[in-house]
Coordinates of C-alpha atoms in Angstrom, one line a residue:
X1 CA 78.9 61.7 87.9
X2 CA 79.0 60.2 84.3
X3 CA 81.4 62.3 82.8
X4 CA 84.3 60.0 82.5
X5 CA 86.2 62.8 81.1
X6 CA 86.3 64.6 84.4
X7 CA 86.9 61.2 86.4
X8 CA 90.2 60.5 84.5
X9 CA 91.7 63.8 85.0
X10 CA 90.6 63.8 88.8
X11 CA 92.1 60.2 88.6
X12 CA 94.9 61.1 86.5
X13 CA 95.6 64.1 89.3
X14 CA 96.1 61.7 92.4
X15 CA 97.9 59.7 90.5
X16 CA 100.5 62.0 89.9
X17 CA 100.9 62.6 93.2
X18 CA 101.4 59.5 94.2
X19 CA 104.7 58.9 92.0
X20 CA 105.9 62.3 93.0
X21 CA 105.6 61.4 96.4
X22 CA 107.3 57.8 96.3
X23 CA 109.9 59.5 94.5
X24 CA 110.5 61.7 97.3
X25 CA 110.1 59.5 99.9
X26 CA 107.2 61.1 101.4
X27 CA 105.2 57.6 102.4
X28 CA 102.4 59.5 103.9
X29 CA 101.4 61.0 101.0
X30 CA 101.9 57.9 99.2
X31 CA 99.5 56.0 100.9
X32 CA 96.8 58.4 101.3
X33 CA 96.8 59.5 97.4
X34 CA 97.3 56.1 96.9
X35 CA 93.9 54.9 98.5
X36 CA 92.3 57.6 96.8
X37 CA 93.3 56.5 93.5
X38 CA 92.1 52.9 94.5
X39 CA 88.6 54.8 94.8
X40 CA 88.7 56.0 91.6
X41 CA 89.9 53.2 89.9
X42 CA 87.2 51.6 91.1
X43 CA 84.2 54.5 90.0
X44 CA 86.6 54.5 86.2
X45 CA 85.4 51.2 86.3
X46 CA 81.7 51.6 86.7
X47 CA 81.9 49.9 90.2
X48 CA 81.1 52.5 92.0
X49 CA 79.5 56.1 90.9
X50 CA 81.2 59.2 91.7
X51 CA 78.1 60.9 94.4
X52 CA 77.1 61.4 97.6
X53 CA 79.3 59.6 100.2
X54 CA 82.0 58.9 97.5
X55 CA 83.0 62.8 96.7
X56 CA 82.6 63.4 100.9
X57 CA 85.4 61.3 101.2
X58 CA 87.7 62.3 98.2
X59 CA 86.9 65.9 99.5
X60 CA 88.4 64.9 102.7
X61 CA 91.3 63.4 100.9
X62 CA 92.4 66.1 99.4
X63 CA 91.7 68.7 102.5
X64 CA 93.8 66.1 104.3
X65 CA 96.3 66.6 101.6
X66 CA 96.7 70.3 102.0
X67 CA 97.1 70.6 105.7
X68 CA 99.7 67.7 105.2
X69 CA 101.6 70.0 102.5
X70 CA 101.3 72.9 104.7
X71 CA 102.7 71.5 107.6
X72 CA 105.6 69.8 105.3
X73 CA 106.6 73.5 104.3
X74 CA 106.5 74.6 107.9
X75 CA 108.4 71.6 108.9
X76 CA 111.4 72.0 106.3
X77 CA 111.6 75.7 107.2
X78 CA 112.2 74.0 110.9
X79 CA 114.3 71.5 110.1
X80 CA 113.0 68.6 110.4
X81 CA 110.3 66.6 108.7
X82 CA 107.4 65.8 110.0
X83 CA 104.1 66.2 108.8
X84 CA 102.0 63.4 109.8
X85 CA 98.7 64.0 111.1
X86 CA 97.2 61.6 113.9
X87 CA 94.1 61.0 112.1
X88 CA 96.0 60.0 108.8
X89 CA 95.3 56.4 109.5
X90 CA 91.6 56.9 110.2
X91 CA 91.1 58.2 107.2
X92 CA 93.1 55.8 104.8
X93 CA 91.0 53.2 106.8
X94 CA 87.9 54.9 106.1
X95 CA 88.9 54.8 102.3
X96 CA 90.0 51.5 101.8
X97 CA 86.7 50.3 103.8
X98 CA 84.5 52.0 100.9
X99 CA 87.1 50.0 98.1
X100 CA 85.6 46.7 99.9
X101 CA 82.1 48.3 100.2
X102 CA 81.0 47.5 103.5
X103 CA 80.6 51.3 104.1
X104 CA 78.4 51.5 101.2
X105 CA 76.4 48.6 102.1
X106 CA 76.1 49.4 105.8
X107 CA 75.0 53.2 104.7
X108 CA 72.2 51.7 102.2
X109 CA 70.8 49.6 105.0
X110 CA 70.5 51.8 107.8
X111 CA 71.0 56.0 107.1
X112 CA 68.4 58.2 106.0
X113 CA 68.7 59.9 102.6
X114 CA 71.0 62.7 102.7
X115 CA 70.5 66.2 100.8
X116 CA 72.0 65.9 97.0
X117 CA 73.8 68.1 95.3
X118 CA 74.9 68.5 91.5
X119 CA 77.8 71.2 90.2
X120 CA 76.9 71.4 86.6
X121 CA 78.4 74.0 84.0
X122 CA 75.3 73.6 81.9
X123 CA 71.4 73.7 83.2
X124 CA 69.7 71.4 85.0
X125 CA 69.7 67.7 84.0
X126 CA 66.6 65.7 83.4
X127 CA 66.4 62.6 85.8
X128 CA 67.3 59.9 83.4
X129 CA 67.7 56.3 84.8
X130 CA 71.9 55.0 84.4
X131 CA 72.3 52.4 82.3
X132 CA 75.3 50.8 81.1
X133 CA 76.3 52.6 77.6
X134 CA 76.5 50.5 74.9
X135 CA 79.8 50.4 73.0
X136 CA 79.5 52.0 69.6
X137 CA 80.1 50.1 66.2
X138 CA 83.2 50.0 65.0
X139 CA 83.7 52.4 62.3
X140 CA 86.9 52.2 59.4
X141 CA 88.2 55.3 60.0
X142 CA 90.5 57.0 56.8
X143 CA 94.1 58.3 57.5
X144 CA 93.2 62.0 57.9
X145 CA 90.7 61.4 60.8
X146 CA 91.7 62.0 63.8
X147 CA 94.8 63.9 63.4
X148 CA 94.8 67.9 64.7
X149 CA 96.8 70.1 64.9
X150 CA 98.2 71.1 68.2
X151 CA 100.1 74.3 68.8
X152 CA 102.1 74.4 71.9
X153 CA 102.1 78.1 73.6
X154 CA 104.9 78.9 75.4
X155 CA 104.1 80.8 78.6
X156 CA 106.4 82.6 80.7
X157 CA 106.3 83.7 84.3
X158 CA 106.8 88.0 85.1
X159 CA 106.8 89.5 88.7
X160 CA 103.8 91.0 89.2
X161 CA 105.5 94.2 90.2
X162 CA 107.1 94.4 86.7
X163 CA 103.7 93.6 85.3
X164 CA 102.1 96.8 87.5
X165 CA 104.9 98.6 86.5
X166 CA 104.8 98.3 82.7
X167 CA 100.8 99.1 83.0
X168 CA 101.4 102.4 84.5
X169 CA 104.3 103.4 82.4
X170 CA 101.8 102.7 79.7
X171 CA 99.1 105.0 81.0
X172 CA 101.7 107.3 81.3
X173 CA 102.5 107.2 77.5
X174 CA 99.0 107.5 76.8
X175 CA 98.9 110.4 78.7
X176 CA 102.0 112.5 77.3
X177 CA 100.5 111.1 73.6
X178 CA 97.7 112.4 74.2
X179 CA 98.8 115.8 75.4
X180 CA 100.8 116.4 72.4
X181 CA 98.2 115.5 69.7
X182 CA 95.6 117.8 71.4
X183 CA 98.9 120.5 71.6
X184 CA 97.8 124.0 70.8
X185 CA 101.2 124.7 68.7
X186 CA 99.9 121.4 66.2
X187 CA 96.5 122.8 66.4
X188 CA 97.4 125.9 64.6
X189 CA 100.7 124.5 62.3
X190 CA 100.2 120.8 61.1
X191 CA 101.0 119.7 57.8
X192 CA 98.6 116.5 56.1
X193 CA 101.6 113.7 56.6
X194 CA 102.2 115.2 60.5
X195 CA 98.4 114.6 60.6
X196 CA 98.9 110.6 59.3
X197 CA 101.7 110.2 61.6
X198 CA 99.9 111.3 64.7
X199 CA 97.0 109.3 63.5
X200 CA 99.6 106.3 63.3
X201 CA 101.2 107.1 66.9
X202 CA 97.2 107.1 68.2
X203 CA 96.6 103.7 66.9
X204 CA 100.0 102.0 68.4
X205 CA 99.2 103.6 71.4
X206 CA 96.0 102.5 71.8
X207 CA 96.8 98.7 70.8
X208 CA 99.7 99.1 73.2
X209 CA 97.7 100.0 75.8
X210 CA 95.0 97.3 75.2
X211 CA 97.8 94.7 75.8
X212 CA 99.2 96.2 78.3
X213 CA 95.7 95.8 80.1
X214 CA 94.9 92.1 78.8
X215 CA 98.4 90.8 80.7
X216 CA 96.8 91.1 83.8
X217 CA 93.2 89.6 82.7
X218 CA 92.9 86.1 84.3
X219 CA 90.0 83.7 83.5
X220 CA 87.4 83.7 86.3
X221 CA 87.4 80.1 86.6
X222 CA 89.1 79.4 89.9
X223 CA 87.2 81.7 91.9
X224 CA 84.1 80.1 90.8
X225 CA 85.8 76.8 91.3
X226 CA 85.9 77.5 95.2
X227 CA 82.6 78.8 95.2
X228 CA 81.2 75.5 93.8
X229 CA 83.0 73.7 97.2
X230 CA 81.3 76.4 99.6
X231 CA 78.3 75.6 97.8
X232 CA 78.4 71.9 98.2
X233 CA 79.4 72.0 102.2
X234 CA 77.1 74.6 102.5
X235 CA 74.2 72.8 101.3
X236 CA 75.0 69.3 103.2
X237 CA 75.6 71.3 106.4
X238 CA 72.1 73.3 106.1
X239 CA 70.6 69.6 105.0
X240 CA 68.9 71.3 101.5
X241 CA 69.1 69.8 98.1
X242 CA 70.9 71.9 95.8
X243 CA 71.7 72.0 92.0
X244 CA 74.4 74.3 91.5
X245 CA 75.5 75.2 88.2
X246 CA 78.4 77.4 87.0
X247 CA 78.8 79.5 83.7
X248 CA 81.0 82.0 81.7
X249 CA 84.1 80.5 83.7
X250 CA 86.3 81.4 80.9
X251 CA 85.4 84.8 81.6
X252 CA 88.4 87.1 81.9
X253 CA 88.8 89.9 84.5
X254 CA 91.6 92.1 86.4
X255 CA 93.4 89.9 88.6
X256 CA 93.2 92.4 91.0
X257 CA 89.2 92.2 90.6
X258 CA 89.5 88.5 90.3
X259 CA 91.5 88.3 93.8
X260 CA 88.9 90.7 95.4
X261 CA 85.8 89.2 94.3
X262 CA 86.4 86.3 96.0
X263 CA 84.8 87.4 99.7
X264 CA 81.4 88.8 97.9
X265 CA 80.8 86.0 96.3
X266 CA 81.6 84.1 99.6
X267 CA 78.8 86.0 101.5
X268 CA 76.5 85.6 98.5
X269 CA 76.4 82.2 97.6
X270 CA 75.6 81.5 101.6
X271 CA 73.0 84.1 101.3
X272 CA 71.5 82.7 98.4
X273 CA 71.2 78.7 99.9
X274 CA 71.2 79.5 103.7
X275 CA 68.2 82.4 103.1
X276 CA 67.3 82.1 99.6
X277 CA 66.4 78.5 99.5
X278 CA 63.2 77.3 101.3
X279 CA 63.9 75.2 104.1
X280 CA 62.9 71.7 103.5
X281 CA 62.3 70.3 100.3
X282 CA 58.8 70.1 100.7
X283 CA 58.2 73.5 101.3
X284 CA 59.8 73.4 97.6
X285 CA 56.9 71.1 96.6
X286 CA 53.9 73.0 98.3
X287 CA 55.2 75.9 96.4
X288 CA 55.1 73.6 93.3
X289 CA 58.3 73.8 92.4
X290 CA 61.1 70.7 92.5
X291 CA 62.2 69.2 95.5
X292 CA 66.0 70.7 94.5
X293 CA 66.8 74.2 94.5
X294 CA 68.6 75.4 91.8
X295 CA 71.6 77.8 92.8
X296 CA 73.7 79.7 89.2
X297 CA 76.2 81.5 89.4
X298 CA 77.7 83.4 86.3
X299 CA 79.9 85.9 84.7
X300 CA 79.9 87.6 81.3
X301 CA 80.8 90.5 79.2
X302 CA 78.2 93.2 79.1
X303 CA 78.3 96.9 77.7
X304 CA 82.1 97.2 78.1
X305 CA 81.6 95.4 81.4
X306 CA 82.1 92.3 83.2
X307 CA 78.4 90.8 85.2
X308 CA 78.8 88.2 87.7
X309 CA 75.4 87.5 89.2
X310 CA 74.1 84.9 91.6
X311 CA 70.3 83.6 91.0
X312 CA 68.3 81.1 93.0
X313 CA 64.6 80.2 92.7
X314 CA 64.0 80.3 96.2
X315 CA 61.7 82.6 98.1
X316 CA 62.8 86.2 96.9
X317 CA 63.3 89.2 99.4
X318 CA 60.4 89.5 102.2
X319 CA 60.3 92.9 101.4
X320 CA 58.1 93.0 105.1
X321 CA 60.8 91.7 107.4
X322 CA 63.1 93.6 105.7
X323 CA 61.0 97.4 106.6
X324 CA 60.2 95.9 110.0
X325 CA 64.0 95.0 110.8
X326 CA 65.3 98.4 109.4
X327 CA 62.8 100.6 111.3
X328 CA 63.8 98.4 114.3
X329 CA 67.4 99.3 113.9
X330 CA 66.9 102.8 113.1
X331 CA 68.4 102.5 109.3
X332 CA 64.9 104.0 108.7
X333 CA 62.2 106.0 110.3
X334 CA 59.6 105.0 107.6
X335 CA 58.7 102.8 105.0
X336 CA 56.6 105.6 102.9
X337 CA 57.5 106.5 99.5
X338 CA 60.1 103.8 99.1
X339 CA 60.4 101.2 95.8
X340 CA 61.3 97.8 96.1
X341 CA 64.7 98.8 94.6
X342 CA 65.2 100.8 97.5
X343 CA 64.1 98.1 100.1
X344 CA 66.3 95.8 98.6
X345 CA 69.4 97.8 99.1
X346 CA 68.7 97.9 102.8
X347 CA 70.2 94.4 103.6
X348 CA 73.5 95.9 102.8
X349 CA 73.3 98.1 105.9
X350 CA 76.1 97.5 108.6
X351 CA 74.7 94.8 111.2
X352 CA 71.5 94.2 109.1
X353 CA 69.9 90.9 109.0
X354 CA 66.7 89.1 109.2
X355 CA 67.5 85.8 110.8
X356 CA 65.5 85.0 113.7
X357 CA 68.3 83.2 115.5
X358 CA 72.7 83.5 115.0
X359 CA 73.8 80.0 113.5
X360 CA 77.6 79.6 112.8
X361 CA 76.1 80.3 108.7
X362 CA 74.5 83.4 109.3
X363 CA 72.5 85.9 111.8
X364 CA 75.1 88.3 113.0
X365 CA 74.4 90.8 110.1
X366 CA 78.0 91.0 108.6
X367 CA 77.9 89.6 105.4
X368 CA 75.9 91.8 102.8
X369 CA 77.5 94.7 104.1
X370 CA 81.1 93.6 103.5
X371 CA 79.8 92.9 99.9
X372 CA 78.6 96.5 99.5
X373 CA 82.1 97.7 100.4
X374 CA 84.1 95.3 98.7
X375 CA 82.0 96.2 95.1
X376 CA 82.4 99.8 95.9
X377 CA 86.0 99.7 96.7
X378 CA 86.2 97.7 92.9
X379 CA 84.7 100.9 91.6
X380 CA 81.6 98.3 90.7
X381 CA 77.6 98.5 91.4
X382 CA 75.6 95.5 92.6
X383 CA 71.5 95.5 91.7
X384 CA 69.0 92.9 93.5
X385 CA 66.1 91.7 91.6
X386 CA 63.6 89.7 93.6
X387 CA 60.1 88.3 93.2
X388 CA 58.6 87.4 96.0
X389 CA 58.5 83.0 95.8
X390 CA 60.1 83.1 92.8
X391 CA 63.7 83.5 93.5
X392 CA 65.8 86.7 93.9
X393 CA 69.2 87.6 91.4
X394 CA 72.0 89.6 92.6
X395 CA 74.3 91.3 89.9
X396 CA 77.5 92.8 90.1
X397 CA 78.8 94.8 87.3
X398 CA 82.4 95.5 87.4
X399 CA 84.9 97.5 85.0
X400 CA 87.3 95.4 82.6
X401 CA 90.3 97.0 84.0
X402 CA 91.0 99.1 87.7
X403 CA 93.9 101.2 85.7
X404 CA 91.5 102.7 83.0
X405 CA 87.8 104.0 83.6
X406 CA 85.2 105.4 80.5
X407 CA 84.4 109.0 82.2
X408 CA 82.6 112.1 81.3
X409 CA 84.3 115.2 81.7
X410 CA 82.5 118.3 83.0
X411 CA 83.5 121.7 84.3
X412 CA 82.6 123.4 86.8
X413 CA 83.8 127.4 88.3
X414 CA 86.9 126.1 85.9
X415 CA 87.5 123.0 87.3
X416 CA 87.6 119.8 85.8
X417 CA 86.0 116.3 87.5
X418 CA 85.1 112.9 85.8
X419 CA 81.9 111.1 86.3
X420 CA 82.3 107.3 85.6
X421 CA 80.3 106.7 82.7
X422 CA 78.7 103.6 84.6
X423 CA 77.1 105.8 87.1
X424 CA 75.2 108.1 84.3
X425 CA 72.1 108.1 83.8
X426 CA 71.8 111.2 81.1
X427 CA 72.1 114.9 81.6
X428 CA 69.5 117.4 81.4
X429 CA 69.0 120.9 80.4
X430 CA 66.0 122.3 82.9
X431 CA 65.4 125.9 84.5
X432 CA 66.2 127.0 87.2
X433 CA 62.5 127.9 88.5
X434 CA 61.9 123.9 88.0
X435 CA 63.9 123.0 91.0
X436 CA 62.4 123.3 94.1
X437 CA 63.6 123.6 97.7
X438 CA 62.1 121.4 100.4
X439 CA 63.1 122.4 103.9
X440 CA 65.7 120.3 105.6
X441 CA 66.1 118.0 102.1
X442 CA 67.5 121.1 100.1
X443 CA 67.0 121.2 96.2
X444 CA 64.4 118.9 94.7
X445 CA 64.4 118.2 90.3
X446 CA 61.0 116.9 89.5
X447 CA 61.1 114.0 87.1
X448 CA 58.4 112.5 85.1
X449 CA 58.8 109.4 87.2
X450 CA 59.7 111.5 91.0
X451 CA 61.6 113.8 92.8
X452 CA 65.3 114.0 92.8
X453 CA 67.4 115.6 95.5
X454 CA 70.0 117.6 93.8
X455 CA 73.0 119.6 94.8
X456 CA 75.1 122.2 93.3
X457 CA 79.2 120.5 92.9
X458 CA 80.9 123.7 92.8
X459 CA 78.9 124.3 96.4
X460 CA 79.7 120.9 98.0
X461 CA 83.7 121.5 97.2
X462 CA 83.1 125.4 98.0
X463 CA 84.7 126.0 94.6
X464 CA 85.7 130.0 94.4
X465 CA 84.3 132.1 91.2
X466 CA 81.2 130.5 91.4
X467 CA 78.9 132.3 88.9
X468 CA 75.2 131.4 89.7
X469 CA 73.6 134.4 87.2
X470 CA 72.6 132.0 84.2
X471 CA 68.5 130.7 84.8
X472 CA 69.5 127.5 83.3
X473 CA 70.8 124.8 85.0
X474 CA 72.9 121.5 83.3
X475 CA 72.3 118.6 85.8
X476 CA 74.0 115.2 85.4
X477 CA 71.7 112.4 86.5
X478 CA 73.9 109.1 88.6
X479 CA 72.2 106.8 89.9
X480 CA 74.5 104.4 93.2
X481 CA 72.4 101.4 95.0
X482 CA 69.1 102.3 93.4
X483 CA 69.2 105.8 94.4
X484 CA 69.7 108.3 91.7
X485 CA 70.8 112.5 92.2
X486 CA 71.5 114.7 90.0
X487 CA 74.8 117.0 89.7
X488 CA 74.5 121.0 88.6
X489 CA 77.6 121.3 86.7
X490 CA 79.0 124.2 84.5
X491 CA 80.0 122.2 81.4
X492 CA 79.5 119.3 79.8
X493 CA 83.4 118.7 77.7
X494 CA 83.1 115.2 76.2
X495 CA 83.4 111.5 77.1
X496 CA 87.0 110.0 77.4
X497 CA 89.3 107.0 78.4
X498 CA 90.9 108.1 81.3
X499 CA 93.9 106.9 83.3
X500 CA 93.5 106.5 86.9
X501 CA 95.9 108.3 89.3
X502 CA 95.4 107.3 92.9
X503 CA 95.6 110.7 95.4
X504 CA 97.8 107.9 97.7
X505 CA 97.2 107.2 101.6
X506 CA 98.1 110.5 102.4
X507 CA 95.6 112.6 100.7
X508 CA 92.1 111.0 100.9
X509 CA 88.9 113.1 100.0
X510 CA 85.8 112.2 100.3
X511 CA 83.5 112.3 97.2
X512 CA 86.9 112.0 95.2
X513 CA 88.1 108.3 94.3
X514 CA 90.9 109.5 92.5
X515 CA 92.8 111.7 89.7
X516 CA 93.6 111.8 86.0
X517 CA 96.1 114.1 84.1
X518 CA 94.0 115.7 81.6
X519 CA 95.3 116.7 77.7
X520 CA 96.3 120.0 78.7
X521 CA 98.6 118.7 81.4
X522 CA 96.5 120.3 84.5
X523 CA 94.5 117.3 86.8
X524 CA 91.1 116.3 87.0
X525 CA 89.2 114.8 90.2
X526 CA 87.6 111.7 89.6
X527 CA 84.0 111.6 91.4
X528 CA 83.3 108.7 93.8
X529 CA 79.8 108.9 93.3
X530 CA 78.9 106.6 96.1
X531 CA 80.1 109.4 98.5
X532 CA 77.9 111.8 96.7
X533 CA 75.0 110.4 96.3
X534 CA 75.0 109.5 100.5
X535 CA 75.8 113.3 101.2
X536 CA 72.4 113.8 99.3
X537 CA 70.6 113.2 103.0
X538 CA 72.2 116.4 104.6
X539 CA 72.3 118.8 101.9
X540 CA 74.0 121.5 103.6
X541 CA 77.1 119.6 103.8
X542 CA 80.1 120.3 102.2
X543 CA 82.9 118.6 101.7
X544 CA 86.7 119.5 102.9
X545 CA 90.3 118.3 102.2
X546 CA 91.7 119.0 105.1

């Protein structure tokens, strides 16, 4: 509320619309930006202080605004103009009865304290009583203060199509460079200057195909812009106090991932106050914590990743409802042997949910579970951390690109397939006679820290050629959802960039997520090791294209 910064450009926003729209003749848009500005004026001038009641109303203003614009387009496409809603009046009367303050004054009398809440980008704010600042000295400033430098960057709009376009034909170049450096013909005949002008090719490729990558990286900023609104409504609607704070907006994703992580983070940040938070603030108290919650939600770079997570300090995962719900709904028959990683993954099952009644905020069981799909569908992995009346953190990792994945190449019965690098754990070289098979859960790999289930890839894809004579076995360790298996493979060739080739609508596998043209010029199945690690519970299974 004191960041006068922030009031000016929200000020400095209306106010543009309000000459555009006297320019235009729009009157209706006029007035009500015009009443909004009068609001502002008013806070710019320390009359009034941007909170509470105040930001309802703008918030109202400018949701007013947008249906307004909407039905302006919709009108014009009809012919005719008209766009007026019937409560427009209402509301510029509600505004210019807060300019004269007898709403303000009528609300301090009589209405209760409503719930708070703060959008911060930094961490919590100590309460420190307002005062009026004190105008600093005047200081002789010399001729070189105050000047920078400020270069303009010109930005030009491409069709996204175009964009998509170039990106692939990119991966394709990458591809056919590729495939003639690694050439058997230059293998055996290459002189030392072919060799430096490979090398140079590699390099321009390579930059070329980080570019091409970055032109579709957007900041995350207005995702979490929207999330900061839900928040807010959220919060007043379930009457808690909440202190939401926002970091690493400047982070830079996909647009594709940035367009689809919009509906998670829609299901998580009502999660996180609707369940998360305690109900009342004095449950807060008797817990000794502060009266408001505290809601964050950031992003940053990571191990060649992008993290958004979500943490609040509310109660943390009652791991006991949770079993008790899921053995009620069949999702399990028991409770034995399971880690709190595992019972936390639960709440992602279809229909799950622990409410004890449906509100119009939550209790039909259909959020988590459209999160779970949504991440897996980005090719990302999602992780829950919870202590019990603590608070709980949910963490999304997410690849820098959807065109290009880090895999490891193996081979198996001849055959090439990628594993995403994210979903490895490592790879192990064990015997044979060390894996043992436990009726109706098939192969079992004992680890230093418990079993493993583990199946054979060359017998889930019923691979031909498939020579079983060696006593040792190579197994690739993934872990998906907390759950980790492990993968007997052939081969292990080497770790790799690797362009992703989508098998199209036509041709979908399961346990494949999609294809790569390898070096040699022959194709490699990408693994989707979501799929494989669910087809862990029925081991016999095997998996078919048709």
């Amino acid at each position: 509320p004191e960041n006068k910064e922030i009031i000016n450009a929200v000020f400095r926003s209306f106010h543009t619309i309000k000459g555009s729209s006297s320019f235009l003749g729009l009157i209706g848009f006029e007035s009500l930006s015009h009443s909004s500005e009068s609001i502002l004026d008013k806070i710019r001038r320390g009359e009034m202080t941007f909170e509470g009641r105040i930001v309802d109303i703008i918030f109202e203003s400018v949701d007013l605004l947008k249906a307004m614009y909407d039905d302006l387009k919709k009108s014009i496409g009809r012919g005719d103009i008209k766009y007026l809603p019937d409560n427009i009046s209402e509301m510029i009367e509600k505004m210019e009865s807060v300019v004269t303050g007898k709403v303000i004054k009528k609300e301090a009398e009589t209405a209760p304290p409503k719930p708070q809440f703060k959008a911060s980008p930094t961490s919590v704010k100590s309460n420190i009583p307002k005062q009026k600042a004190k105008p600093p000295a005047e200081k002789k400033a010399s001729p070189a203060q105050g000047i920078k430098k400020t270069v303009v960057k010109e930005i030009l709009k491409v069709d996204a199509d175009r964009l998509n376009k170039l990106v692939d034909m990119i991966g394709e170049l990458v591809i056919a460079e590729t495939m003639v450096v690694q050439s058997d013909e230059l293998k055996d005949n290459v002189s030392k200057k072919m060799v430096q002008h490979l090398a140079l090719l590699d390099k321009i490729t390579r930059e070329l195909q980080t570019m091409g990558t970055s032109l579709r990286m957007v900041p995350i900023h207005s995702t979490f812009q929207k999330m900061a609104r839900l928040a807010r409504d959220l919060s007043k609607k379930v009457g808690k106090n909440v202190d939401f704070i926002m970091k690493g907006e400047e982070t830079e994703l996909d647009k594709i991932v940035v367009d689809a992580i919009g509906d998670p983070l829609v299901h998580m940040v009502r999660n996180s106050i609707d369940h998360g938070i305690e109900p009342t603030s004095e449950d807060r108290i008797q817990a000794g914590k502060p009266a408001t919650a505290r809601v964050e939600l950031r992003a940053f770079h990571k191990g060649g990743s992008i993290f958004v997570e979500i943490e609040d300090d509310g109660r943390g995962l009652n791991h006991k409802a949770i079993l008790s719900k899921a053995i009620e709904n069949g999702i399990i028959s028991s409770a034995e042997g399971m880690t709190d990683s595992e019972i936390n993954q639960l709440i992602f099952a279809p229909g799950f949910s622990t409410a004890a009644e449906v509100t119009e905020v939550s209790g039909r069981g259909v959020g988590m579970d459209v999160v779970k799909r949504n991440i897996d569908a980005l090719r990302g992995i999602i992780d829950i951390s919870s202590n019990p009346g603590k608070g709980s953190v949910f963490s999304i990792r997410l690849p820098l690109t959807l065109a290009i994945i880090d895999g490891m190449v193996v081979n198996t019965c001849g055959e090439n397939y990628i594993i995403p690098t994210l979903s490895i754990l490592k790879s192990v070289n064990t015997r044979k006679a060390d894996l043992s098979t436990v009726q109706g859960k098939g192969l079992i790999l004992q680890m230093p820290d418990g079993l493993i289930p583990v199946f054979r890839l060359s017998k889930l894809f019923e691979l031909e050629n498939d020579i079983q004579e060696s006593e040792d076995a190579l197994i690739v360790i993934v872990e998906e959802g907390g759950k980790r298996t492990g993968i007997i493979i052939d081969e292990i060739l080497g770790q790799q960039q690797i362009v992703i080739k989508s098998l199209g609508e036509y041709m979908p596998v399961q346990g494949i997520s999609g294809s790569a043209i390898m070096a040699d010029g022959s194709v490699g199945l990408i693994l989707d090791v979501s799929s494989l690690v669910q087809l862990t519970n029925s081991p016999n299974s095997h998996i078919t294209t048709r």
